[in-house]
Structures are given as C-alpha cells and as structure tokens.
Amino acid sequence: MSPVLFWFFTFLMLAFATLVVVNRNPVASALSLVVTFLSLAALFVGLNAYFIAVIQVLVYAGAVMVLFLFIIMLMDLKAERRRKFNLLAVGGGVLVSVGFVGELVLVLGRFKLGESPFPALRAEKIDDVREVGMTLFTTHNLPFQVIGVLILVATIGVVILSRRELK
Amino acid sequence: MTLNHYLLASGLLFAIGFAGVLLRRNIITIFMCLELMLNAANLSLVAFSRFNVTPGGLPNYNAQVLVFFIITVAAAEVAVGLAIIVALFRARQTTHVEDISTLKF
C-alpha cells in the first residue's frame, strides 16, 4: 500500500472513531462508525485481504450498522443530549487510554522485527476467496460448525428476547 | 509501510474505543465503541497475516479465517445485545447506564 493512501485512510479511520466517541447524538455516532468501517476496509485492501475487506463492508458497514440505526431510530433518544459528562469517568477513560498508547509505543519501539517492510507476495495471483475457503473448510472445519451453532443460538435468543411478554 | 505502523494504528483505534466504553454513558454508544475495539483487533490480525508470508508466497490465511470468525461472532453479539437493549428500554424507558443501577453494589 502506498504511504499516502495508508496515512489518508488511517487518519480518516482514527478521526471518525474519535467522532464516534465525542458525538452526543447517537445517529451521528453511528454514521461516523460507518466511515470508520469503510476506511478500515480500505486498509484491508491495502494489505491484500480483499475477501475480508468485502465482508467488512457487507457485514459491518451494511448489516450491523443498519441494525444499529434501526434500533436508535426505534427509541426516542433526545433526552440523552441534555446530560453532562461525568468528569471522573472522562478523566479515567482518557488517562487509561493514554497509558495504553504510551505502553504500546514503548513495546513497538523495541519490536525490531516489525520495522522491516512487508515481504513481497511471490504468488502469481492472489486467489483470496479460494484460499480462505480452503482454510476454513479443512483446517478450521470444527470451529466453523461451532460458529454455525452459535448463530443459531443467537437467533433463538433474539426471538425470545424480543417477545412482548418476558416471563 | 511497516508492520509497526499498522500495529500502532490498530492500538490507537483500540484506545479510542476503550476510552469510549469508559467515558460514555449511553448504552448504544458504549456498544458502538465495543465494535471499534473488535475492529482494532481485526486490523492487527490482517496486518500479521500479510507480514507472515507462507513458502508459497501467499499471506497466512489462518489469521484471515480468525478475522472471519470475529466478524461472525461480532454480528451475533450485536443482534443479541441490541435485543437486550430494546427489552431494557421497554422496561425502563432509558438507555443511560447510570439509570440502571439495580445490580450495583
């Protein structure tokens, strides 16, 4: 990935992620989150993970965000905007995050292996979907089926949770 | 671009999501920040996948399969979580976490 594109999409991703946290209106937060997911998908394309990028756009920027917006529109959230921030929580949150980033910078400064550039891909073409599918259905077949059961459980759970009468 | 650039970007995204979870009081915004943290993990996994080139000259697809699993679990989690939030909103008429403190010691 060319450095210009990397910095552009990283900056876009981090700026809109900050907007997700800072915005008081949940609809604005959700729309900023869509931009974050789209720039993340662009970063995935730059890392030659085309299938994951497509899934990211379809599932996250598509399905999950529509679900979020649907729920936000369903509730009347106007009252939330009048509240003021809890100063202790803001201070604590910023402090812990800054501490985490500082620690990360320290660790990455000593991680010499990560300072070498990405090795070139020697394959003639990148059959991304085929390779992911092969790995998914051979090496990771059992986890794949477990995930299927998990989604079934989640579906049943959602149906039970959204019934009118919770007994 | 080196691996460390991607890891730092992923770490910053995680830190922003983490700060959001700690300092926001709207349960839906907290949920969105959780998604940010999951995506930060995905970014570092994909970067590692591209960095660890196999002898065949392809990226290591095990990491991308793991990202696939994370996306699937996150989608299921969002569905269940939002259903819980809707049920909560129906019972209490609020999405503010400080109004829901029955279990708080």
mmCIF file with all atom_site columns, N, CA and C in Angstrom, chain B residues 16-76:
data_model
loop_
_atom_site.group_PDB
_atom_site.id
_atom_site.type_symbol
_atom_site.label_atom_id
_atom_site.label_alt_id
_atom_site.label_comp_id
_atom_site.label_asym_id
_atom_site.label_entity_id
_atom_site.label_seq_id
_atom_site.pdbx_PDB_ins_code
_atom_site.Cartn_x
_atom_site.Cartn_y
_atom_site.Cartn_z
_atom_site.occupancy
_atom_site.B_iso_or_equiv
_atom_site.pdbx_formal_charge
_atom_site.auth_seq_id
_atom_site.auth_comp_id
_atom_site.auth_asym_id
_atom_site.auth_atom_id
_atom_site.pdbx_PDB_model_num
ATOM 1   N N  . ILE B 1 16 ? -9.082  4.388   21.412 1.00 0.00 ? 16 ILE B N  1
ATOM 2   C CA . ILE B 1 16 ? -10.248 5.270   21.251 1.00 0.00 ? 16 ILE B CA 1
ATOM 3   C C  . ILE B 1 16 ? -11.518 4.536   21.667 1.00 0.00 ? 16 ILE B C  1
ATOM 4   N N  . GLY B 1 17 ? -11.655 3.274   21.215 1.00 0.00 ? 17 GLY B N  1
ATOM 5   C CA . GLY B 1 17 ? -12.832 2.502   21.594 1.00 0.00 ? 17 GLY B CA 1
ATOM 6   C C  . GLY B 1 17 ? -12.896 2.266   23.092 1.00 0.00 ? 17 GLY B C  1
ATOM 7   N N  . PHE B 1 18 ? -11.738 1.994   23.687 1.00 0.00 ? 18 PHE B N  1
ATOM 8   C CA . PHE B 1 18 ? -11.673 1.736   25.132 1.00 0.00 ? 18 PHE B CA 1
ATOM 9   C C  . PHE B 1 18 ? -12.071 2.983   25.913 1.00 0.00 ? 18 PHE B C  1
ATOM 10  N N  . ALA B 1 19 ? -11.527 4.139   25.490 1.00 0.00 ? 19 ALA B N  1
ATOM 11  C CA . ALA B 1 19 ? -11.892 5.401   26.145 1.00 0.00 ? 19 ALA B CA 1
ATOM 12  C C  . ALA B 1 19 ? -13.392 5.635   26.016 1.00 0.00 ? 19 ALA B C  1
ATOM 13  N N  . GLY B 1 20 ? -13.951 5.317   24.852 1.00 0.00 ? 20 GLY B N  1
ATOM 14  C CA . GLY B 1 20 ? -15.384 5.497   24.653 1.00 0.00 ? 20 GLY B CA 1
ATOM 15  C C  . GLY B 1 20 ? -16.199 4.641   25.599 1.00 0.00 ? 20 GLY B C  1
ATOM 16  N N  . VAL B 1 21 ? -15.779 3.382   25.777 1.00 0.00 ? 21 VAL B N  1
ATOM 17  C CA . VAL B 1 21 ? -16.513 2.499   26.693 1.00 0.00 ? 21 VAL B CA 1
ATOM 18  C C  . VAL B 1 21 ? -16.467 3.051   28.109 1.00 0.00 ? 21 VAL B C  1
ATOM 19  N N  . LEU B 1 22 ? -15.303 3.618   28.503 1.00 0.00 ? 22 LEU B N  1
ATOM 20  C CA . LEU B 1 22 ? -15.181 4.088   29.879 1.00 0.00 ? 22 LEU B CA 1
ATOM 21  C C  . LEU B 1 22 ? -15.910 5.405   30.101 1.00 0.00 ? 22 LEU B C  1
ATOM 22  N N  . LEU B 1 23 ? -15.905 6.317   29.118 1.00 0.00 ? 23 LEU B N  1
ATOM 23  C CA . LEU B 1 23 ? -16.401 7.654   29.433 1.00 0.00 ? 23 LEU B CA 1
ATOM 24  C C  . LEU B 1 23 ? -17.794 7.939   28.923 1.00 0.00 ? 23 LEU B C  1
ATOM 25  N N  . ARG B 1 24 ? -18.314 7.146   28.020 1.00 0.00 ? 24 ARG B N  1
ATOM 26  C CA . ARG B 1 24 ? -19.683 7.415   27.569 1.00 0.00 ? 24 ARG B CA 1
ATOM 27  C C  . ARG B 1 24 ? -20.677 6.742   28.499 1.00 0.00 ? 24 ARG B C  1
ATOM 28  N N  . ARG B 1 25 ? -21.884 7.330   28.602 1.00 0.00 ? 25 ARG B N  1
ATOM 29  C CA . ARG B 1 25 ? -22.903 6.780   29.481 1.00 0.00 ? 25 ARG B CA 1
ATOM 30  C C  . ARG B 1 25 ? -24.147 6.324   28.730 1.00 0.00 ? 25 ARG B C  1
ATOM 31  N N  . ASN B 1 26 ? -24.122 6.471   27.416 1.00 0.00 ? 26 ASN B N  1
ATOM 32  C CA . ASN B 1 26 ? -25.243 5.977   26.618 1.00 0.00 ? 26 ASN B CA 1
ATOM 33  C C  . ASN B 1 26 ? -24.937 4.551   26.172 1.00 0.00 ? 26 ASN B C  1
ATOM 34  N N  . ILE B 1 27 ? -25.839 3.629   26.475 1.00 0.00 ? 27 ILE B N  1
ATOM 35  C CA . ILE B 1 27 ? -25.505 2.215   26.297 1.00 0.00 ? 27 ILE B CA 1
ATOM 36  C C  . ILE B 1 27 ? -25.297 1.866   24.823 1.00 0.00 ? 27 ILE B C  1
ATOM 37  N N  . ILE B 1 28 ? -25.968 2.565   23.917 1.00 0.00 ? 28 ILE B N  1
ATOM 38  C CA . ILE B 1 28 ? -25.791 2.284   22.490 1.00 0.00 ? 28 ILE B CA 1
ATOM 39  C C  . ILE B 1 28 ? -24.419 2.756   22.017 1.00 0.00 ? 28 ILE B C  1
ATOM 40  N N  . THR B 1 29 ? -23.995 3.927   22.501 1.00 0.00 ? 29 THR B N  1
ATOM 41  C CA . THR B 1 29 ? -22.656 4.409   22.135 1.00 0.00 ? 29 THR B CA 1
ATOM 42  C C  . THR B 1 29 ? -21.586 3.479   22.698 1.00 0.00 ? 29 THR B C  1
ATOM 43  N N  . ILE B 1 30 ? -21.802 2.979   23.916 1.00 0.00 ? 30 ILE B N  1
ATOM 44  C CA . ILE B 1 30 ? -20.855 2.024   24.500 1.00 0.00 ? 30 ILE B CA 1
ATOM 45  C C  . ILE B 1 30 ? -20.732 0.789   23.601 1.00 0.00 ? 30 ILE B C  1
ATOM 46  N N  . PHE B 1 31 ? -21.867 0.354   23.092 1.00 0.00 ? 31 PHE B N  1
ATOM 47  C CA . PHE B 1 31 ? -21.889 -0.818  22.211 1.00 0.00 ? 31 PHE B CA 1
ATOM 48  C C  . PHE B 1 31 ? -21.119 -0.549  20.922 1.00 0.00 ? 31 PHE B C  1
ATOM 49  N N  . MET B 1 32 ? -21.282 0.672   20.369 1.00 0.00 ? 32 MET B N  1
ATOM 50  C CA . MET B 1 32 ? -20.539 1.017   19.150 1.00 0.00 ? 32 MET B CA 1
ATOM 51  C C  . MET B 1 32 ? -19.039 1.044   19.422 1.00 0.00 ? 32 MET B C  1
ATOM 52  N N  . CYS B 1 33 ? -18.650 1.520   20.615 1.00 0.00 ? 33 CYS B N  1
ATOM 53  C CA . CYS B 1 33 ? -17.228 1.551   20.945 1.00 0.00 ? 33 CYS B CA 1
ATOM 54  C C  . CYS B 1 33 ? -16.669 0.136   21.099 1.00 0.00 ? 33 CYS B C  1
ATOM 55  N N  . LEU B 1 34 ? -17.504 -0.801  21.580 1.00 0.00 ? 34 LEU B N  1
ATOM 56  C CA . LEU B 1 34 ? -17.076 -2.206  21.632 1.00 0.00 ? 34 LEU B CA 1
ATOM 57  C C  . LEU B 1 34 ? -16.761 -2.709  20.226 1.00 0.00 ? 34 LEU B C  1
ATOM 58  N N  . GLU B 1 35 ? -17.597 -2.316  19.253 1.00 0.00 ? 35 GLU B N  1
ATOM 59  C CA . GLU B 1 35 ? -17.335 -2.711  17.864 1.00 0.00 ? 35 GLU B CA 1
ATOM 60  C C  . GLU B 1 35 ? -16.008 -2.143  17.377 1.00 0.00 ? 35 GLU B C  1
ATOM 61  N N  . LEU B 1 36 ? -15.708 -0.897  17.780 1.00 0.00 ? 36 LEU B N  1
ATOM 62  C CA . LEU B 1 36 ? -14.416 -0.305  17.402 1.00 0.00 ? 36 LEU B CA 1
ATOM 63  C C  . LEU B 1 36 ? -13.269 -1.161  17.913 1.00 0.00 ? 36 LEU B C  1
ATOM 64  N N  . MET B 1 37 ? -13.374 -1.640  19.169 1.00 0.00 ? 37 MET B N  1
ATOM 65  C CA . MET B 1 37 ? -12.290 -2.430  19.743 1.00 0.00 ? 37 MET B CA 1
ATOM 66  C C  . MET B 1 37 ? -12.129 -3.753  19.001 1.00 0.00 ? 37 MET B C  1
ATOM 67  N N  . LEU B 1 38 ? -13.240 -4.392  18.649 1.00 0.00 ? 38 LEU B N  1
ATOM 68  C CA . LEU B 1 38 ? -13.160 -5.646  17.886 1.00 0.00 ? 38 LEU B CA 1
ATOM 69  C C  . LEU B 1 38 ? -12.487 -5.406  16.533 1.00 0.00 ? 38 LEU B C  1
ATOM 70  N N  . ASN B 1 39 ? -12.810 -4.275  15.893 1.00 0.00 ? 39 ASN B N  1
ATOM 71  C CA . ASN B 1 39 ? -12.226 -3.986  14.587 1.00 0.00 ? 39 ASN B CA 1
ATOM 72  C C  . ASN B 1 39 ? -10.744 -3.677  14.683 1.00 0.00 ? 39 ASN B C  1
ATOM 73  N N  . ALA B 1 40 ? -10.324 -3.082  15.808 1.00 0.00 ? 40 ALA B N  1
ATOM 74  C CA . ALA B 1 40 ? -8.894  -2.835  16.000 1.00 0.00 ? 40 ALA B CA 1
ATOM 75  C C  . ALA B 1 40 ? -8.142  -4.161  16.024 1.00 0.00 ? 40 ALA B C  1
ATOM 76  N N  . ALA B 1 41 ? -8.717  -5.165  16.719 1.00 0.00 ? 41 ALA B N  1
ATOM 77  C CA . ALA B 1 41 ? -8.094  -6.490  16.741 1.00 0.00 ? 41 ALA B CA 1
ATOM 78  C C  . ALA B 1 41 ? -8.035  -7.074  15.332 1.00 0.00 ? 41 ALA B C  1
ATOM 79  N N  . ASN B 1 42 ? -9.097  -6.878  14.552 1.00 0.00 ? 42 ASN B N  1
ATOM 80  C CA . ASN B 1 42 ? -9.107  -7.381  13.176 1.00 0.00 ? 42 ASN B CA 1
ATOM 81  C C  . ASN B 1 42 ? -7.982  -6.768  12.350 1.00 0.00 ? 42 ASN B C  1
ATOM 82  N N  . LEU B 1 43 ? -7.776  -5.461  12.524 1.00 0.00 ? 43 LEU B N  1
ATOM 83  C CA . LEU B 1 43 ? -6.728  -4.789  11.737 1.00 0.00 ? 43 LEU B CA 1
ATOM 84  C C  . LEU B 1 43 ? -5.355  -5.374  12.039 1.00 0.00 ? 43 LEU B C  1
ATOM 85  N N  . SER B 1 44 ? -5.061  -5.611  13.327 1.00 0.00 ? 44 SER B N  1
ATOM 86  C CA . SER B 1 44 ? -3.727  -6.153  13.625 1.00 0.00 ? 44 SER B CA 1
ATOM 87  C C  . SER B 1 44 ? -3.617  -7.584  13.134 1.00 0.00 ? 44 SER B C  1
ATOM 88  N N  . LEU B 1 45 ? -4.721  -8.354  13.180 1.00 0.00 ? 45 LEU B N  1
ATOM 89  C CA . LEU B 1 45 ? -4.668  -9.733  12.666 1.00 0.00 ? 45 LEU B CA 1
ATOM 90  C C  . LEU B 1 45 ? -4.385  -9.745  11.168 1.00 0.00 ? 45 LEU B C  1
ATOM 91  N N  . VAL B 1 46 ? -5.046  -8.868  10.421 1.00 0.00 ? 46 VAL B N  1
ATOM 92  C CA . VAL B 1 46 ? -4.817  -8.845  8.969  1.00 0.00 ? 46 VAL B CA 1
ATOM 93  C C  . VAL B 1 46 ? -3.395  -8.387  8.663  1.00 0.00 ? 46 VAL B C  1
ATOM 94  N N  . ALA B 1 47 ? -2.879  -7.433  9.450  1.00 0.00 ? 47 ALA B N  1
ATOM 95  C CA . ALA B 1 47 ? -1.503  -6.983  9.231  1.00 0.00 ? 47 ALA B CA 1
ATOM 96  C C  . ALA B 1 47 ? -0.517  -8.123  9.478  1.00 0.00 ? 47 ALA B C  1
ATOM 97  N N  . PHE B 1 48 ? -0.749  -8.894  10.550 1.00 0.00 ? 48 PHE B N  1
ATOM 98  C CA . PHE B 1 48 ? 0.117   -10.048 10.818 1.00 0.00 ? 48 PHE B CA 1
ATOM 99  C C  . PHE B 1 48 ? -0.006  -11.085 9.714  1.00 0.00 ? 48 PHE B C  1
ATOM 100 N N  . SER B 1 49 ? -1.220  -11.277 9.204  1.00 0.00 ? 49 SER B N  1
ATOM 101 C CA . SER B 1 49 ? -1.431  -12.235 8.127  1.00 0.00 ? 49 SER B CA 1
ATOM 102 C C  . SER B 1 49 ? -0.608  -11.869 6.889  1.00 0.00 ? 49 SER B C  1
ATOM 103 N N  . ARG B 1 50 ? -0.566  -10.566 6.568  1.00 0.00 ? 50 ARG B N  1
ATOM 104 C CA . ARG B 1 50 ? 0.184   -10.112 5.390  1.00 0.00 ? 50 ARG B CA 1
ATOM 105 C C  . ARG B 1 50 ? 1.692   -10.156 5.639  1.00 0.00 ? 50 ARG B C  1
ATOM 106 N N  . PHE B 1 51 ? 2.087   -9.970  6.908  1.00 0.00 ? 51 PHE B N  1
ATOM 107 C CA . PHE B 1 51 ? 3.510   -9.939  7.243  1.00 0.00 ? 51 PHE B CA 1
ATOM 108 C C  . PHE B 1 51 ? 4.109   -11.328 7.209  1.00 0.00 ? 51 PHE B C  1
ATOM 109 N N  . ASN B 1 52 ? 3.319   -12.341 7.600  1.00 0.00 ? 52 ASN B N  1
ATOM 110 C CA . ASN B 1 52 ? 3.810   -13.707 7.733  1.00 0.00 ? 52 ASN B CA 1
ATOM 111 C C  . ASN B 1 52 ? 3.538   -14.456 6.433  1.00 0.00 ? 52 ASN B C  1
ATOM 112 N N  . VAL B 1 53 ? 4.360   -14.201 5.406  1.00 0.00 ? 53 VAL B N  1
ATOM 113 C CA . VAL B 1 53 ? 4.127   -14.801 4.095  1.00 0.00 ? 53 VAL B CA 1
ATOM 114 C C  . VAL B 1 53 ? 4.544   -16.274 4.119  1.00 0.00 ? 53 VAL B C  1
ATOM 115 N N  . THR B 1 54 ? 3.675   -17.159 3.613  1.00 0.00 ? 54 THR B N  1
ATOM 116 C CA . THR B 1 54 ? 3.945   -18.598 3.598  1.00 0.00 ? 54 THR B CA 1
ATOM 117 C C  . THR B 1 54 ? 4.962   -18.923 2.506  1.00 0.00 ? 54 THR B C  1
ATOM 118 N N  . PRO B 1 55 ? 5.552   -20.132 2.537  1.00 0.00 ? 55 PRO B N  1
ATOM 119 C CA . PRO B 1 55 ? 6.518   -20.501 1.488  1.00 0.00 ? 55 PRO B CA 1
ATOM 120 C C  . PRO B 1 55 ? 5.945   -20.411 0.080  1.00 0.00 ? 55 PRO B C  1
ATOM 121 N N  . GLY B 1 56 ? 4.641   -20.564 -0.076 1.00 0.00 ? 56 GLY B N  1
ATOM 122 C CA . GLY B 1 56 ? 4.036   -20.442 -1.395 1.00 0.00 ? 56 GLY B CA 1
ATOM 123 C C  . GLY B 1 56 ? 3.947   -19.006 -1.890 1.00 0.00 ? 56 GLY B C  1
ATOM 124 N N  . GLY B 1 57 ? 4.329   -18.051 -1.054 1.00 0.00 ? 57 GLY B N  1
ATOM 125 C CA . GLY B 1 57 ? 4.283   -16.658 -1.474 1.00 0.00 ? 57 GLY B CA 1
ATOM 126 C C  . GLY B 1 57 ? 2.945   -15.995 -1.258 1.00 0.00 ? 57 GLY B C  1
ATOM 127 N N  . LEU B 1 58 ? 2.106   -16.606 -0.423 1.00 0.00 ? 58 LEU B N  1
ATOM 128 C CA . LEU B 1 58 ? 0.781   -16.034 -0.143 1.00 0.00 ? 58 LEU B CA 1
ATOM 129 C C  . LEU B 1 58 ? 0.737   -15.558 1.305  1.00 0.00 ? 58 LEU B C  1
ATOM 130 N N  . PRO B 1 59 ? -0.202  -14.663 1.638  1.00 0.00 ? 59 PRO B N  1
ATOM 131 C CA . PRO B 1 59 ? -0.366  -14.316 3.053  1.00 0.00 ? 59 PRO B CA 1
ATOM 132 C C  . PRO B 1 59 ? -0.823  -15.529 3.845  1.00 0.00 ? 59 PRO B C  1
ATOM 133 N N  . ASN B 1 60 ? -0.629  -15.479 5.169  1.00 0.00 ? 60 ASN B N  1
ATOM 134 C CA . ASN B 1 60 ? -1.054  -16.586 6.026  1.00 0.00 ? 60 ASN B CA 1
ATOM 135 C C  . ASN B 1 60 ? -2.560  -16.474 6.256  1.00 0.00 ? 60 ASN B C  1
ATOM 136 N N  . TYR B 1 61 ? -3.299  -17.425 5.681  1.00 0.00 ? 61 TYR B N  1
ATOM 137 C CA . TYR B 1 61 ? -4.755  -17.267 5.702  1.00 0.00 ? 61 TYR B CA 1
ATOM 138 C C  . TYR B 1 61 ? -5.398  -17.702 7.004  1.00 0.00 ? 61 TYR B C  1
ATOM 139 N N  . ASN B 1 62 ? -4.634  -18.330 7.911  1.00 0.00 ? 62 ASN B N  1
ATOM 140 C CA . ASN B 1 62 ? -5.223  -18.696 9.199  1.00 0.00 ? 62 ASN B CA 1
ATOM 141 C C  . ASN B 1 62 ? -5.723  -17.460 9.930  1.00 0.00 ? 62 ASN B C  1
ATOM 142 N N  . ALA B 1 63 ? -4.930  -16.367 9.854  1.00 0.00 ? 63 ALA B N  1
ATOM 143 C CA . ALA B 1 63 ? -5.325  -15.140 10.538 1.00 0.00 ? 63 ALA B CA 1
ATOM 144 C C  . ALA B 1 63 ? -6.598  -14.572 9.920  1.00 0.00 ? 63 ALA B C  1
ATOM 145 N N  . GLN B 1 64 ? -6.721  -14.685 8.592  1.00 0.00 ? 64 GLN B N  1
ATOM 146 C CA . GLN B 1 64 ? -7.921  -14.130 7.961  1.00 0.00 ? 64 GLN B CA 1
ATOM 147 C C  . GLN B 1 64 ? -9.150  -14.947 8.308  1.00 0.00 ? 64 GLN B C  1
ATOM 148 N N  . VAL B 1 65 ? -8.970  -16.272 8.495  1.00 0.00 ? 65 VAL B N  1
ATOM 149 C CA . VAL B 1 65 ? -10.092 -17.089 8.947  1.00 0.00 ? 65 VAL B CA 1
ATOM 150 C C  . VAL B 1 65 ? -10.514 -16.668 10.357 1.00 0.00 ? 65 VAL B C  1
ATOM 151 N N  . LEU B 1 66 ? -9.503  -16.350 11.186 1.00 0.00 ? 66 LEU B N  1
ATOM 152 C CA . LEU B 1 66 ? -9.823  -15.877 12.539 1.00 0.00 ? 66 LEU B CA 1
ATOM 153 C C  . LEU B 1 66 ? -10.603 -14.562 12.479 1.00 0.00 ? 66 LEU B C  1
ATOM 154 N N  . VAL B 1 67 ? -10.202 -13.657 11.558 1.00 0.00 ? 67 VAL B N  1
ATOM 155 C CA . VAL B 1 67 ? -10.939 -12.398 11.383 1.00 0.00 ? 67 VAL B CA 1
ATOM 156 C C  . VAL B 1 67 ? -12.381 -12.688 10.954 1.00 0.00 ? 67 VAL B C  1
ATOM 157 N N  . PHE B 1 68 ? -12.533 -13.663 10.071 1.00 0.00 ? 68 PHE B N  1
ATOM 158 C CA . PHE B 1 68 ? -13.873 -14.081 9.631  1.00 0.00 ? 68 PHE B CA 1
ATOM 159 C C  . PHE B 1 68 ? -14.714 -14.516 10.831 1.00 0.00 ? 68 PHE B C  1
ATOM 160 N N  . PHE B 1 69 ? -14.109 -15.323 11.714 1.00 0.00 ? 69 PHE B N  1
ATOM 161 C CA . PHE B 1 69 ? -14.827 -15.777 12.914 1.00 0.00 ? 69 PHE B CA 1
ATOM 162 C C  . PHE B 1 69 ? -15.190 -14.588 13.801 1.00 0.00 ? 69 PHE B C  1
ATOM 163 N N  . ILE B 1 70 ? -14.238 -13.648 13.961 1.00 0.00 ? 70 ILE B N  1
ATOM 164 C CA . ILE B 1 70 ? -14.504 -12.499 14.827 1.00 0.00 ? 70 ILE B CA 1
ATOM 165 C C  . ILE B 1 70 ? -15.679 -11.694 14.281 1.00 0.00 ? 70 ILE B C  1
ATOM 166 N N  . ILE B 1 71 ? -15.708 -11.499 12.961 1.00 0.00 ? 71 ILE B N  1
ATOM 167 C CA . ILE B 1 71 ? -16.804 -10.726 12.362 1.00 0.00 ? 71 ILE B CA 1
ATOM 168 C C  . ILE B 1 71 ? -18.134 -11.438 12.588 1.00 0.00 ? 71 ILE B C  1
ATOM 169 N N  . THR B 1 72 ? -18.120 -12.779 12.433 1.00 0.00 ? 72 THR B N  1
ATOM 170 C CA . THR B 1 72 ? -19.352 -13.540 12.636 1.00 0.00 ? 72 THR B CA 1
ATOM 171 C C  . THR B 1 72 ? -19.843 -13.424 14.069 1.00 0.00 ? 72 THR B C  1
ATOM 172 N N  . VAL B 1 73 ? -18.926 -13.629 15.026 1.00 0.00 ? 73 VAL B N  1
ATOM 173 C CA . VAL B 1 73 ? -19.318 -13.560 16.435 1.00 0.00 ? 73 VAL B CA 1
ATOM 174 C C  . VAL B 1 73 ? -19.783 -12.151 16.779 1.00 0.00 ? 73 VAL B C  1
ATOM 175 N N  . ALA B 1 74 ? -19.101 -11.130 16.211 1.00 0.00 ? 74 ALA B N  1
ATOM 176 C CA . ALA B 1 74 ? -19.498 -9.749  16.491 1.00 0.00 ? 74 ALA B CA 1
ATOM 177 C C  . ALA B 1 74 ? -20.902 -9.477  15.972 1.00 0.00 ? 74 ALA B C  1
ATOM 178 N N  . ALA B 1 75 ? -21.234 -10.025 14.792 1.00 0.00 ? 75 ALA B N  1
ATOM 179 C CA . ALA B 1 75 ? -22.578 -9.810  14.255 1.00 0.00 ? 75 ALA B CA 1
ATOM 180 C C  . ALA B 1 75 ? -23.622 -10.457 15.160 1.00 0.00 ? 75 ALA B C  1
ATOM 181 N N  . ALA B 1 76 ? -23.347 -11.695 15.626 1.00 0.00 ? 76 ALA B N  1
ATOM 182 C CA . ALA B 1 76 ? -24.277 -12.356 16.541 1.00 0.00 ? 76 ALA B CA 1
ATOM 183 C C  . ALA B 1 76 ? -24.404 -11.571 17.837 1.00 0.00 ? 76 ALA B C  1
#
